[in-house]
Amino acid sequence: MSTDLAQALDLSAIRRRIETVLTDFLHRPSSVPAQRGRGSDELSQALADFVLAPGKRIRPVLCVLGWYAAGGADDETVWRTAASLEIFHAFALIHDDIIDASETRRGRPSAHRAFATRHADRPDADAYGTHAALLLGDLALARSDALLHAAGLNTRQRDTVLPLIDTMRTEVLLGQHMDLTATGRPSDDVERALTIARYKTAKYTVERPLQVGATLAGAGPDLLDVCSAYALPLGEAFQLRDDLLGTFGDPAQTGKPVLEDLRSGKATVLVAVAMQLADAERRRTLVSLVGRPDLDEDGAALVRRILRHTGAEETVERMITTRYNAALSALDADVLAPQSADALRSIAARAVVRAA
Amino acid sequence: MSTDLAQALDLSAIRRRIETVLTDFLHRPSSVPAQRGRGSDELSQALADFVLAPGKRIRPVLCVLGWYAAGGADDETVWRTAASLEIFHAFALIHDDIIDASETRRGRPSAHRAFATRHADRPDADAYGTHAALLLGDLALARSDALLHAAGLNTRQRDTVLPLIDTMRTEVLLGQHMDLTATGRPSDDVERALTIARYKTAKYTVERPLQVGATLAGAGPDLLDVCSAYALPLGEAFQLRDDLLGTFGDPAQTGKPVLEDLRSGKATVLVAVAMQLADAERRRTLVSLVGRPDLDEDGAALVRRILRHTGAEETVERMITTRYNAALSALDADVLAPQSADALRSIAARAVVRAA
């Protein structure tokens, strides 16, 4: 069996086990029996449907890899902790979709759209959908805690892992807030766009999940530093790839309407670089088009041409490559078990070279 | 010094100490330094402002009383745990105000209104306000966890208190969802309205905070049952009083627009009882007026007359008295320290006999 195949099998085995933990937890009968049959099933069922829809499970997978990288042996605790990160992520996605008014998520209706459709007979169906999704996100956050608290952490693990997860949560929320504040009109503030990518994606999606797993297994500061040295550039590269796909990608593959980022005026590095590189006239064109809710395909085509002709697209591709290489170099550190380094290399490649 | 005065002093001493813990925690420098000066201060500052605005602190006070009732001795752990319930409550209020589109909270602008006003120069100020408040609520939930995780619980306390708090959170969210689903048009389903009051208020505001404190101190099942026997009827009485004040109260005292409950068609016991008692014509009038977003003072006056003439108001007053008496009887149990019973009696009186 080739090394590549063994890795692939490992990662899918990890994913399968995460699915099992999630399914068991979310289908466990409610501990709030008087609620049954009085409308509460809708919320619990919607949470199970949302979380168990197919997904990459990147955060739990990284948590498990962090655990093995730090020499952890098989233990139910790491699987439950890892799965709790996925339920937390459901919270983040559901609320993010409300904020972005996204119609779809992973090719299906977003949570607020699904509730609105299911209650289309209500005169306030749209508001109902948004508010039910707000509560669904809240429930996801509360249930992710419940799973974490039932993960069987020992005293040392609780004292080190819970504060790390609390920091992760605060970071992603402050990142969302920076993103919300920056969204609307194009800016040439590349540093701000990178900071948002660092907090919303690099720390949240890569660094903290890896460190949570490593910390669970008792990793020391050296290994935690290696996690950061790998995770931060990789996470930024991941977000930069996402931004390129959000503007130039194929909606049939990404499952995301291709005009969404440009219409909302999302503060991407891509647009910020173009604003820096463009001459006065092209800047004016970008300012007049990016962030227009009624931007059409012709307008978007013009924006794309500017993103290409200014060299912004190419610059962002170069930024991805630089960060990808930095992430791979970090894996040469000798504190990592070789097998873990291989798995992390494979994840890095998939995060950066992809069409969806 | 009279017994009453000693109690009052005790309760205000408890409140003052809770304020200190909250202030210390919320004003602690951010653990996310790179965020400072990039817009994140707005969210952290807004959280401190919201939580530290004057409030009754009823949940932390009950938590501390539960602790003393179970024989707990002074310990920083109970104060931090109690304070974390108040930050959780900020989360619940902020999101509830979004769902109810409430303009004010405690006589000040609600969180989403405050954000919208502060960013009035944005073309999307209202949506921005709602979305920033959504994130503020999320941050409150995450920070309440951080304080709870840093409360210094020992292993026994973690194993018993964390699951209880997780149950409390799930209960209040499922209660909110039942409330959301039931709101809109008047119904004669008294049982449903009582179930909502039980989950949104009785369990969340009274039973669980008391039990959290008692459990922290190692209370056995007998004492936890006494907590429930006191808390559930008292919490229902509290909600019934709230419903009466929401319809018949003086907005200058309640700090809440008096038409809000009727305009939204909130599923109160008061309206459900009136729907049961009314003749066909009055039922039709209620159905045509309750839940109308444009209900005016004349319409509201007509609804109030029906609530009076059908005897619904009086019925709800009687339901309050029955529940208040049941709560007081529960305090005769000999598992309670006499001083704790006195404090709980005083709280019960204030919850039920009040104008705001």
XYZ file of C-alpha atoms in Angstrom:
712
model
C 0.000 0.000 0.000
C 1.466 3.376 -0.971
C 2.044 5.999 1.696
C -0.470 8.308 0.006
C -3.179 5.692 0.116
C -2.503 4.890 3.761
C -2.891 8.579 4.581
C -6.121 8.860 2.666
C -7.476 5.837 4.483
C -6.417 7.299 7.813
C -8.153 10.594 7.170
C -11.350 8.956 6.041
C -11.242 6.611 9.011
C -10.918 9.664 11.257
C -13.890 11.292 9.516
C -16.030 8.192 9.866
C -15.391 7.971 13.575
C -16.240 11.667 14.010
C -19.544 11.035 12.195
C -20.335 8.223 14.609
C -19.724 10.382 17.675
C -21.819 13.219 16.205
C -24.669 10.913 15.245
C -24.761 9.241 18.660
C -24.751 12.553 20.484
C -27.286 14.390 18.327
C -29.743 11.518 18.157
C -29.633 10.816 21.878
C -33.157 11.355 23.313
C -33.621 14.851 24.691
C -32.898 15.357 28.371
C -35.826 17.775 28.362
C -38.709 15.324 28.068
C -41.600 17.704 28.772
C -40.599 19.549 25.620
C -41.231 16.686 23.287
C -44.137 17.094 20.969
C -44.462 20.800 21.729
C -42.376 22.196 18.912
C -38.964 21.591 20.427
C -38.359 18.555 18.259
C -38.165 20.891 15.286
C -35.112 22.622 16.713
C -33.289 19.485 17.869
C -34.045 17.752 14.588
C -32.873 20.766 12.592
C -29.603 20.738 14.526
C -29.016 17.061 13.780
C -29.876 17.610 10.090
C -27.547 20.584 9.813
C -24.549 19.045 11.573
C -24.886 15.635 9.943
C -25.117 16.983 6.382
C -21.943 16.049 4.479
C -18.985 18.242 5.338
C -15.194 18.176 5.358
C -14.949 17.953 9.179
C -11.653 19.795 8.871
C -11.598 21.071 12.473
C -12.243 17.732 14.179
C -9.785 16.016 11.833
C -7.085 18.550 12.746
C -7.870 18.124 16.437
C -7.360 14.372 16.148
C -4.152 14.891 14.143
C -2.882 17.305 16.815
C -3.544 14.641 19.404
C -1.596 11.967 17.499
C 1.169 14.462 16.675
C 1.664 14.951 20.413
C 1.842 11.199 20.976
C -1.733 10.636 22.178
C -2.990 7.048 22.249
C -6.527 6.103 21.220
C -9.008 7.524 23.725
C -12.710 8.410 23.585
C -11.966 11.848 25.066
C -10.249 13.170 21.957
C -13.061 12.019 19.669
C -15.726 13.745 21.727
C -13.713 16.933 22.046
C -13.069 16.904 18.300
C -16.762 16.343 17.544
C -17.709 19.236 19.842
C -15.659 21.528 17.562
C -17.858 20.500 14.629
C -21.049 21.361 16.541
C -19.493 24.683 17.509
C -18.765 25.208 13.831
C -22.432 24.607 12.994
C -23.208 27.502 15.352
C -20.722 29.744 13.537
C -22.052 28.830 10.077
C -25.728 29.253 10.975
C -25.199 32.724 12.417
C -22.785 33.692 9.633
C -25.409 32.779 7.042
C -27.932 35.019 8.811
C -25.454 37.920 8.765
C -24.529 37.375 5.117
C -28.164 36.700 4.105
C -26.841 33.578 2.374
C -29.490 31.546 0.618
C -27.501 28.336 0.495
C -24.963 26.377 2.493
C -23.186 23.326 1.101
C -25.565 23.353 -1.848
C -28.668 23.169 0.381
C -30.891 25.980 1.704
C -29.263 27.793 4.624
C -30.875 27.227 8.046
C -32.886 30.449 8.032
C -34.161 29.790 4.501
C -35.127 26.219 5.413
C -37.158 27.407 8.438
C -38.839 30.135 6.372
C -39.825 27.617 3.706
C -41.101 25.098 6.236
C -43.292 27.835 7.811
C -44.323 29.521 4.560
C -47.942 29.653 5.817
C -46.978 32.210 8.476
C -47.420 35.848 7.456
C -44.002 36.524 9.051
C -42.284 33.505 7.469
C -39.002 35.290 6.639
C -38.612 36.830 10.092
C -39.638 33.534 11.671
C -36.965 31.735 9.635
C -34.257 34.158 10.724
C -35.261 33.995 14.379
C -35.584 30.216 14.446
C -32.108 29.994 12.862
C -30.778 32.410 15.468
C -32.032 30.041 18.183
C -30.724 27.025 16.258
C -27.244 28.551 16.242
C -27.540 29.259 19.958
C -28.600 25.672 20.567
C -25.599 24.435 18.566
C -23.266 26.448 20.789
C -24.960 25.167 23.956
C -24.889 21.554 22.727
C -21.242 21.787 21.681
C -20.518 22.714 25.280
C -22.586 19.844 26.578
C -20.589 17.390 24.465
C -17.314 18.989 25.541
C -18.315 18.818 29.199
C -19.182 15.139 28.759
C -15.944 14.335 26.945
C -14.329 12.873 30.043
C -11.465 15.373 30.347
C -9.274 14.832 33.373
C -8.271 17.725 35.602
C -5.133 18.618 33.673
C -7.004 18.497 30.381
C -9.815 20.667 31.705
C -7.425 23.244 33.063
C -5.565 23.545 29.759
C -8.085 22.711 27.023
C -11.170 24.604 28.199
C -9.376 28.000 28.321
C -7.925 27.300 24.867
C -11.397 26.596 23.473
C -12.732 29.712 25.189
C -9.992 31.754 23.505
C -10.817 30.163 20.155
C -14.464 31.170 20.533
C -13.656 34.741 21.466
C -11.212 35.014 18.567
C -13.659 33.843 15.934
C -16.407 36.131 17.224
C -14.146 39.171 17.288
C -13.018 38.182 13.788
C -16.647 38.022 12.649
C -17.227 41.439 14.111
C -14.192 42.909 12.308
C -15.479 41.311 9.120
C -18.978 42.724 9.646
C -17.601 46.201 10.263
C -15.284 46.068 7.234
C -17.908 44.735 4.824
C -19.735 47.148 2.563
C -17.331 49.170 0.468
C -13.927 48.330 -1.032
C -10.837 49.413 0.871
C -7.106 49.160 0.142
C -6.373 48.009 3.700
C -4.624 44.691 2.949
C -3.401 44.387 6.531
C -6.947 44.573 7.867
C -8.164 41.967 5.376
C -5.310 39.669 6.431
C -6.107 40.192 10.120
C -9.702 39.171 9.470
C -8.481 36.063 7.629
C -6.179 35.271 10.537
C -8.938 35.460 13.155
C -11.891 34.132 11.204
C -10.018 31.321 9.485
C -6.361 30.686 10.279
C -6.664 30.601 14.055
C -10.191 29.281 14.195
C -10.047 26.612 11.504
C -6.464 25.383 11.729
C -4.344 26.606 14.628
C -6.733 26.172 17.560
C -8.170 22.772 16.559
C -4.624 21.379 16.154
C -3.556 22.902 19.465
C -6.670 21.620 21.249
C -5.783 18.064 20.198
C -2.113 18.506 21.023
C -2.908 20.067 24.396
C -5.280 17.220 25.238
C -2.333 14.857 24.746
C -0.119 17.006 26.965
C 1.964 18.781 24.301
C 4.595 21.248 25.477
C 5.195 24.770 24.135
C 7.559 23.594 21.361
C 4.924 21.481 19.692
C 2.253 24.143 20.173
C 4.569 26.603 18.409
C 5.010 24.193 15.513
C 1.209 23.960 15.289
C 1.038 27.743 14.938
C 3.922 27.891 12.448
C 2.077 25.401 10.245
C -1.449 26.578 10.874
C -1.341 30.338 10.540
C 0.160 30.555 7.029
C -1.890 27.559 5.901
C -5.103 29.064 7.228
C -4.394 32.361 5.512
C -3.666 30.510 2.272
C -6.943 28.624 2.689
C -8.875 31.878 3.059
C -7.070 33.484 0.108
C -8.007 30.461 -2.020
C -11.581 30.819 -0.774
C -11.636 34.463 -1.835
C -10.356 33.578 -5.314
C -12.981 30.836 -5.634
C -15.668 33.211 -4.366
C -14.921 35.556 -7.265
C -13.535 33.367 -10.063
C -14.822 29.926 -9.057
C -17.497 27.742 -10.557
C -20.679 27.960 -8.446
C -21.604 24.431 -9.540
C -18.471 23.220 -7.756
C -18.246 25.650 -4.830
C -21.979 25.497 -4.012
C -21.805 29.246 -3.423
C -23.309 31.961 -5.671
C -20.339 33.615 -7.317
C -21.642 37.181 -6.999
C -22.147 37.017 -3.202
C -18.712 38.251 -2.100
C -18.671 41.132 -4.592
C -22.278 42.175 -3.935
C -21.805 42.270 -0.176
C -18.505 44.132 -0.502
C -16.668 41.540 1.564
C -13.298 42.889 2.739
C -11.079 40.382 0.918
C -7.333 40.613 0.446
C -8.023 40.200 -3.281
C -10.035 43.408 -3.546
C -7.729 45.310 -1.173
C -4.683 44.403 -3.302
C -6.517 45.481 -6.453
C -7.409 48.793 -4.819
C -3.715 49.308 -4.083
C -2.534 48.350 -7.566
C -5.248 50.050 -9.628
C -4.933 53.446 -11.281
C -7.377 56.191 -10.317
C -9.966 55.266 -12.936
C -10.053 51.562 -12.103
C -10.219 52.388 -8.398
C -13.300 54.492 -9.105
C -14.832 51.602 -11.033
C -14.165 49.196 -8.160
C -15.625 51.647 -5.628
C -18.749 52.061 -7.760
C -19.318 48.314 -8.307
C -18.031 46.334 -5.307
C -20.623 46.337 -2.521
C -23.590 47.018 -4.841
C -26.400 44.636 -3.857
C -27.707 44.788 -7.436
C -24.380 44.038 -9.130
C -25.108 41.971 -12.258
C -23.008 39.520 -14.285
C -21.732 42.265 -16.597
C -20.594 44.379 -13.662
C -18.986 41.347 -12.042
C -17.170 40.538 -15.306
C -15.776 44.071 -15.315
C -14.604 43.713 -11.697
C -12.960 40.394 -12.548
C -11.128 41.986 -15.453
C -9.774 44.671 -13.145
C -8.746 42.072 -10.560
C -6.817 40.309 -13.349
C -5.351 43.300 -15.159
C -4.084 45.035 -12.038
C -2.258 41.813 -11.173
C -4.276 41.367 -7.968
C -5.276 37.799 -8.837
C -1.657 36.862 -9.536
C -0.452 38.618 -6.375
C -2.915 36.621 -4.286
C -1.813 33.392 -5.997
C 1.775 34.259 -5.025
C 0.692 35.003 -1.462
C -0.926 31.557 -1.341
C 2.250 29.866 -2.561
C 4.462 31.703 -0.061
C 2.182 30.718 2.794
C 1.809 27.140 1.607
C 5.599 26.754 1.517
C 5.947 28.287 4.968
C 3.371 25.841 6.322
C 5.202 22.865 4.796
C 8.577 24.013 6.178
C 7.115 24.137 9.668
C 6.404 20.409 9.398
C 10.144 19.627 9.203
C 10.437 20.265 12.947
C 11.595 17.121 14.711
C 8.995 17.322 17.502
C 6.392 15.904 15.081
C 5.840 12.194 14.601
C 6.602 11.543 10.857
C 3.176 10.020 10.166
C 1.425 13.086 11.562
C 3.577 15.341 9.419
C 2.547 13.337 6.342
C -1.140 13.707 7.143
C -0.746 17.445 7.738
C 1.080 17.776 4.416
C -1.758 16.066 2.624
C -4.302 18.365 4.309
C -2.270 21.423 3.355
C -2.231 20.428 -0.295
C -5.996 19.909 -0.358
C -6.672 23.211 1.393
C -4.681 25.232 -1.092
C -5.108 23.393 -4.389
C -8.832 22.948 -4.842
C -11.809 24.000 -6.919
C -14.464 23.933 -4.177
C -31.913 45.537 63.625
C -35.129 43.980 62.326
C -35.041 40.661 60.519
C -36.360 42.321 57.373
C -33.581 44.844 57.343
C -30.932 42.196 57.911
C -32.301 40.291 54.911
C -32.306 43.357 52.726
C -28.726 44.048 53.696
C -27.785 40.488 52.935
C -29.339 40.570 49.484
C -27.744 43.881 48.624
C -24.400 42.677 49.923
C -24.765 39.654 47.626
C -25.609 41.939 44.696
C -22.629 44.182 45.376
C -20.232 41.273 45.406
C -21.685 39.958 42.140
C -21.119 43.402 40.593
C -17.488 43.275 41.671
C -16.889 39.886 40.080
C -18.610 40.985 36.860
C -16.692 44.245 36.682
C -13.333 42.565 37.287
C -13.994 39.912 34.661
C -15.415 42.153 31.933
C -12.806 44.865 32.315
C -9.892 42.450 32.313
C -7.644 43.247 29.300
C -8.512 41.132 26.278
C -6.596 37.897 25.844
C -6.711 38.602 22.106
C -4.194 41.457 21.882
C -3.850 41.647 18.094
C -7.516 42.552 17.981
C -7.176 45.736 19.955
C -7.755 48.913 18.056
C -9.246 47.058 15.089
C -12.903 47.341 15.981
C -12.997 44.519 18.502
C -13.004 46.927 21.409
C -16.474 47.962 20.324
C -17.846 44.476 20.971
C -16.039 43.885 24.278
C -16.967 47.342 25.487
C -20.583 46.863 24.464
C -20.684 43.614 26.429
C -19.339 45.295 29.573
C -21.818 48.169 29.155
C -24.744 45.829 28.694
C -23.967 43.475 31.566
C -22.971 46.203 34.009
C -26.109 48.316 33.441
C -28.263 48.216 36.583
C -30.254 45.003 36.933
C -31.862 42.820 39.578
C -29.200 40.077 39.327
C -31.929 37.648 40.332
C -30.212 34.543 38.898
C -26.814 35.062 40.568
C -28.534 35.995 43.829
C -30.551 32.767 43.744
C -27.412 30.782 42.946
C -25.680 32.205 46.000
C -28.754 31.569 48.149
C -28.886 27.967 46.912
C -25.261 27.594 47.935
C -25.880 28.913 51.463
C -29.098 26.881 51.732
C -27.021 23.756 51.157
C -24.540 24.775 53.837
C -21.836 26.213 51.589
C -19.176 28.372 53.254
C -17.771 31.509 51.660
C -15.780 30.584 48.554
C -14.768 32.454 45.389
C -16.060 29.581 43.226
C -19.713 30.243 43.961
C -19.382 33.964 43.194
C -17.792 33.348 39.830
C -20.297 30.659 38.910
C -23.146 32.951 39.955
C -21.725 35.841 37.930
C -21.391 33.588 34.869
C -25.181 33.082 35.004
C -25.639 36.845 34.667
C -23.424 36.976 31.572
C -25.362 34.062 30.127
C -28.515 36.028 30.828
C -27.122 38.980 28.862
C -26.830 36.584 25.911
C -30.468 35.520 26.310
C -31.729 39.109 26.577
C -29.752 40.419 23.614
C -30.992 37.679 21.292
C -34.531 37.874 22.709
C -34.634 41.595 21.942
C -33.613 40.886 18.346
C -36.400 38.312 18.004
C -39.002 40.583 19.600
C -37.711 43.664 17.728
C -37.670 45.414 21.111
C -36.555 49.015 20.984
C -35.649 49.261 24.657
C -34.252 47.174 27.490
C -34.254 48.382 31.098
C -35.247 51.828 29.884
C -32.242 52.113 27.538
C -31.967 51.304 23.816
C -31.715 47.561 23.194
C -28.331 46.286 21.960
C -29.320 46.167 18.286
C -30.806 49.663 18.430
C -27.694 51.014 20.156
C -25.414 49.582 17.446
C -27.664 50.909 14.674
C -27.607 54.390 16.201
C -23.847 54.349 16.699
C -23.393 53.398 13.016
C -26.148 55.613 11.620
C -23.772 56.763 8.855
C -23.823 53.280 7.285
C -26.435 52.771 4.562
C -27.233 49.405 6.176
C -27.335 50.754 9.756
C -30.374 48.721 10.866
C -29.068 45.432 9.512
C -25.626 46.226 10.902
C -27.171 46.851 14.321
C -28.998 43.543 14.293
C -25.959 41.596 13.165
C -23.581 43.266 15.609
C -26.073 42.475 18.403
C -26.258 38.874 17.200
C -22.468 38.644 17.608
C -22.632 40.478 20.931
C -25.048 37.863 22.249
C -22.765 35.102 20.968
C -19.812 36.745 22.694
C -21.798 36.927 25.943
C -22.445 33.189 25.766
C -18.780 32.451 25.026
C -17.588 34.741 27.820
C -20.041 33.289 30.337
C -18.419 29.940 29.619
C -14.956 31.376 30.032
C -15.884 32.714 33.474
C -17.505 29.413 34.425
C -14.446 27.470 33.289
C -12.246 29.777 35.366
C -14.451 29.528 38.452
C -12.180 26.990 40.119
C -14.676 24.109 40.258
C -13.246 20.924 41.709
C -13.817 17.585 40.000
C -17.050 16.778 41.839
C -18.409 20.231 41.124
C -17.519 20.030 37.445
C -19.133 16.642 37.063
C -22.392 17.802 38.641
C -22.682 21.527 37.918
C -21.614 21.709 34.272
C -24.276 19.221 33.073
C -26.891 21.101 35.109
C -25.925 24.378 33.436
C -25.955 22.669 30.039
C -29.493 21.454 30.748
C -30.512 24.952 31.823
C -29.235 26.380 28.541
C -31.015 23.810 26.413
C -34.229 24.343 28.354
C -34.293 28.090 27.915
C -33.509 27.838 24.195
C -36.216 25.263 23.581
C -38.563 27.483 25.611
C -37.640 30.452 23.401
C -38.354 28.371 20.341
C -41.769 27.286 21.677
C -42.479 30.935 22.407
C -41.401 32.010 18.930
C -43.602 29.366 17.310
C -46.619 30.226 19.474
C -46.365 33.993 19.004
C -48.531 35.692 16.368
C -52.172 34.965 16.925
C -54.211 34.397 20.097
C -54.909 30.821 21.161
C -56.897 29.290 24.024
C -54.098 26.818 24.791
C -53.474 27.677 28.464
C -51.368 24.563 28.958
C -48.978 25.581 26.187
C -48.647 29.111 27.577
C -47.869 27.637 31.011
C -45.283 25.276 29.503
C -43.553 28.227 27.852
C -43.568 30.092 31.188
C -42.116 27.026 32.877
C -39.210 26.682 30.441
C -38.482 30.307 29.649
C -38.880 31.573 33.207
C -39.567 29.158 36.050
C -36.791 26.700 35.317
C -34.368 29.169 33.791
C -34.760 32.076 36.211
C -35.473 30.349 39.504
C -35.110 26.577 39.652
C -31.801 26.053 37.854
C -29.892 28.979 39.437
C -30.910 27.786 42.919
C -29.993 24.207 42.054
C -26.657 25.256 40.559
C -25.706 26.939 43.839
C -27.010 24.053 45.931
C -25.231 21.497 43.748
C -21.966 23.414 44.012
C -22.242 23.032 47.794
C -22.914 19.313 47.447
C -26.695 19.269 48.027
C -28.458 15.918 47.919
C -31.674 15.099 46.047
C -33.944 16.168 48.946
C -32.716 19.732 48.884
C -32.765 19.860 45.078
C -36.420 18.772 45.212
C -37.202 21.557 47.668
C -35.563 23.987 45.246
C -37.922 22.791 42.509
C -40.985 22.838 44.773
C -40.245 26.471 45.610
C -38.950 27.599 42.246
C -41.388 26.230 39.710
C -44.587 27.762 41.143
C -42.739 30.966 42.029
C -41.278 31.270 38.535
C -44.678 30.734 36.946
C -46.159 33.357 39.280
C -43.343 35.721 38.280
C -44.123 35.244 34.591
C -47.870 35.649 35.148
C -47.179 38.915 36.982
C -44.957 39.961 34.083
C -47.767 39.261 31.623
C -50.210 41.348 33.674
C -47.689 44.202 33.861
C -47.012 43.893 30.125
C -50.687 44.564 29.433
C -51.962 46.616 32.361
C -48.710 48.061 33.783
C -47.326 51.565 33.699
C -44.594 51.815 31.027
C -42.919 54.569 33.057
C -42.360 51.977 35.795
C -41.843 48.781 33.770
C -39.556 50.438 31.212
C -41.400 48.392 28.558
C -43.843 49.757 25.939
C -47.242 48.532 27.080
C -48.493 47.587 23.615
C -45.574 45.278 22.795
C -47.021 41.998 24.125
C -50.410 42.585 22.486
C -48.986 43.783 19.175
C -46.656 40.790 18.838
C -49.408 38.371 19.845
C -47.283 36.879 22.610
C -48.750 33.567 23.797
C -49.526 34.588 27.377
C -51.644 32.658 29.871
C -53.656 35.863 30.282
C -54.820 35.912 26.659
C -55.295 32.132 26.528
C -57.566 32.246 29.604
C -59.542 35.118 28.070
C -59.953 33.128 24.844
C -61.374 30.265 26.916
C -63.741 32.439 28.954
C -64.945 34.802 26.204
C -68.194 34.414 24.274
C -68.014 34.044 20.487
C -68.151 37.767 19.782
C -65.400 38.714 22.202
C -63.267 35.848 20.920
C -63.596 37.275 17.423
C -62.591 40.697 18.714
C -59.526 39.236 20.440
C -58.548 37.304 17.306
C -58.875 40.443 15.200
C -56.842 42.684 17.536
C -54.205 40.609 19.362
C -51.141 40.142 17.140
C -51.835 43.216 14.962
C -48.545 45.100 14.579
C -50.529 48.347 14.135
C -52.718 47.928 17.225
C -53.382 51.402 18.656
C -54.276 52.607 22.167
C -58.011 52.396 21.464
C -57.704 48.809 20.292
C -55.545 47.950 23.290
C -58.113 49.544 25.611
C -60.776 47.300 24.087
C -58.586 44.211 24.571
C -57.965 45.214 28.196
C -61.702 45.581 28.788
C -62.271 42.074 27.455
C -59.439 40.688 29.599
C -61.176 42.284 32.594
C -64.801 41.502 31.779
C -64.209 37.864 30.938
C -62.550 37.499 34.342
C -59.195 36.570 32.757
C -57.301 39.206 34.723
C -58.819 38.001 37.995
C -58.201 34.351 37.089
C -54.523 35.093 36.479
C -54.311 36.987 39.791
C -55.718 33.885 41.510
C -53.226 31.661 39.674
C -50.446 33.912 40.984
C -51.703 33.643 44.562
C -52.022 29.854 44.398
C -48.480 29.543 43.077
C -47.058 32.046 45.526
C -48.561 30.093 48.435
C -47.228 26.819 47.058
C -43.742 28.332 46.809
C -43.898 29.567 50.412
C -45.084 26.183 51.706
C -42.124 24.508 50.060
C -39.839 26.619 52.268
C -41.166 24.929 55.432
C -39.069 21.870 54.581
C -36.560 21.221 57.331
C -33.627 20.657 54.960
C -33.325 24.453 54.557
C -31.275 26.635 56.873
C -33.817 29.109 58.459
C -31.889 32.181 57.250
C -31.936 30.957 53.656
C -35.680 30.307 53.880
C -36.171 33.899 55.070
C -34.217 35.306 52.139
C -36.146 33.125 49.683
C -39.434 34.291 51.232
C -38.419 37.894 50.746
C -37.474 37.229 47.105
C -40.774 35.475 46.491
C -42.724 38.459 47.782
C -40.814 40.882 45.569
C -41.222 38.684 42.502
C -44.966 38.491 42.821
C -45.991 41.820 44.361
C -44.417 44.463 42.169
C -45.138 47.236 39.711
C -42.047 46.877 37.518
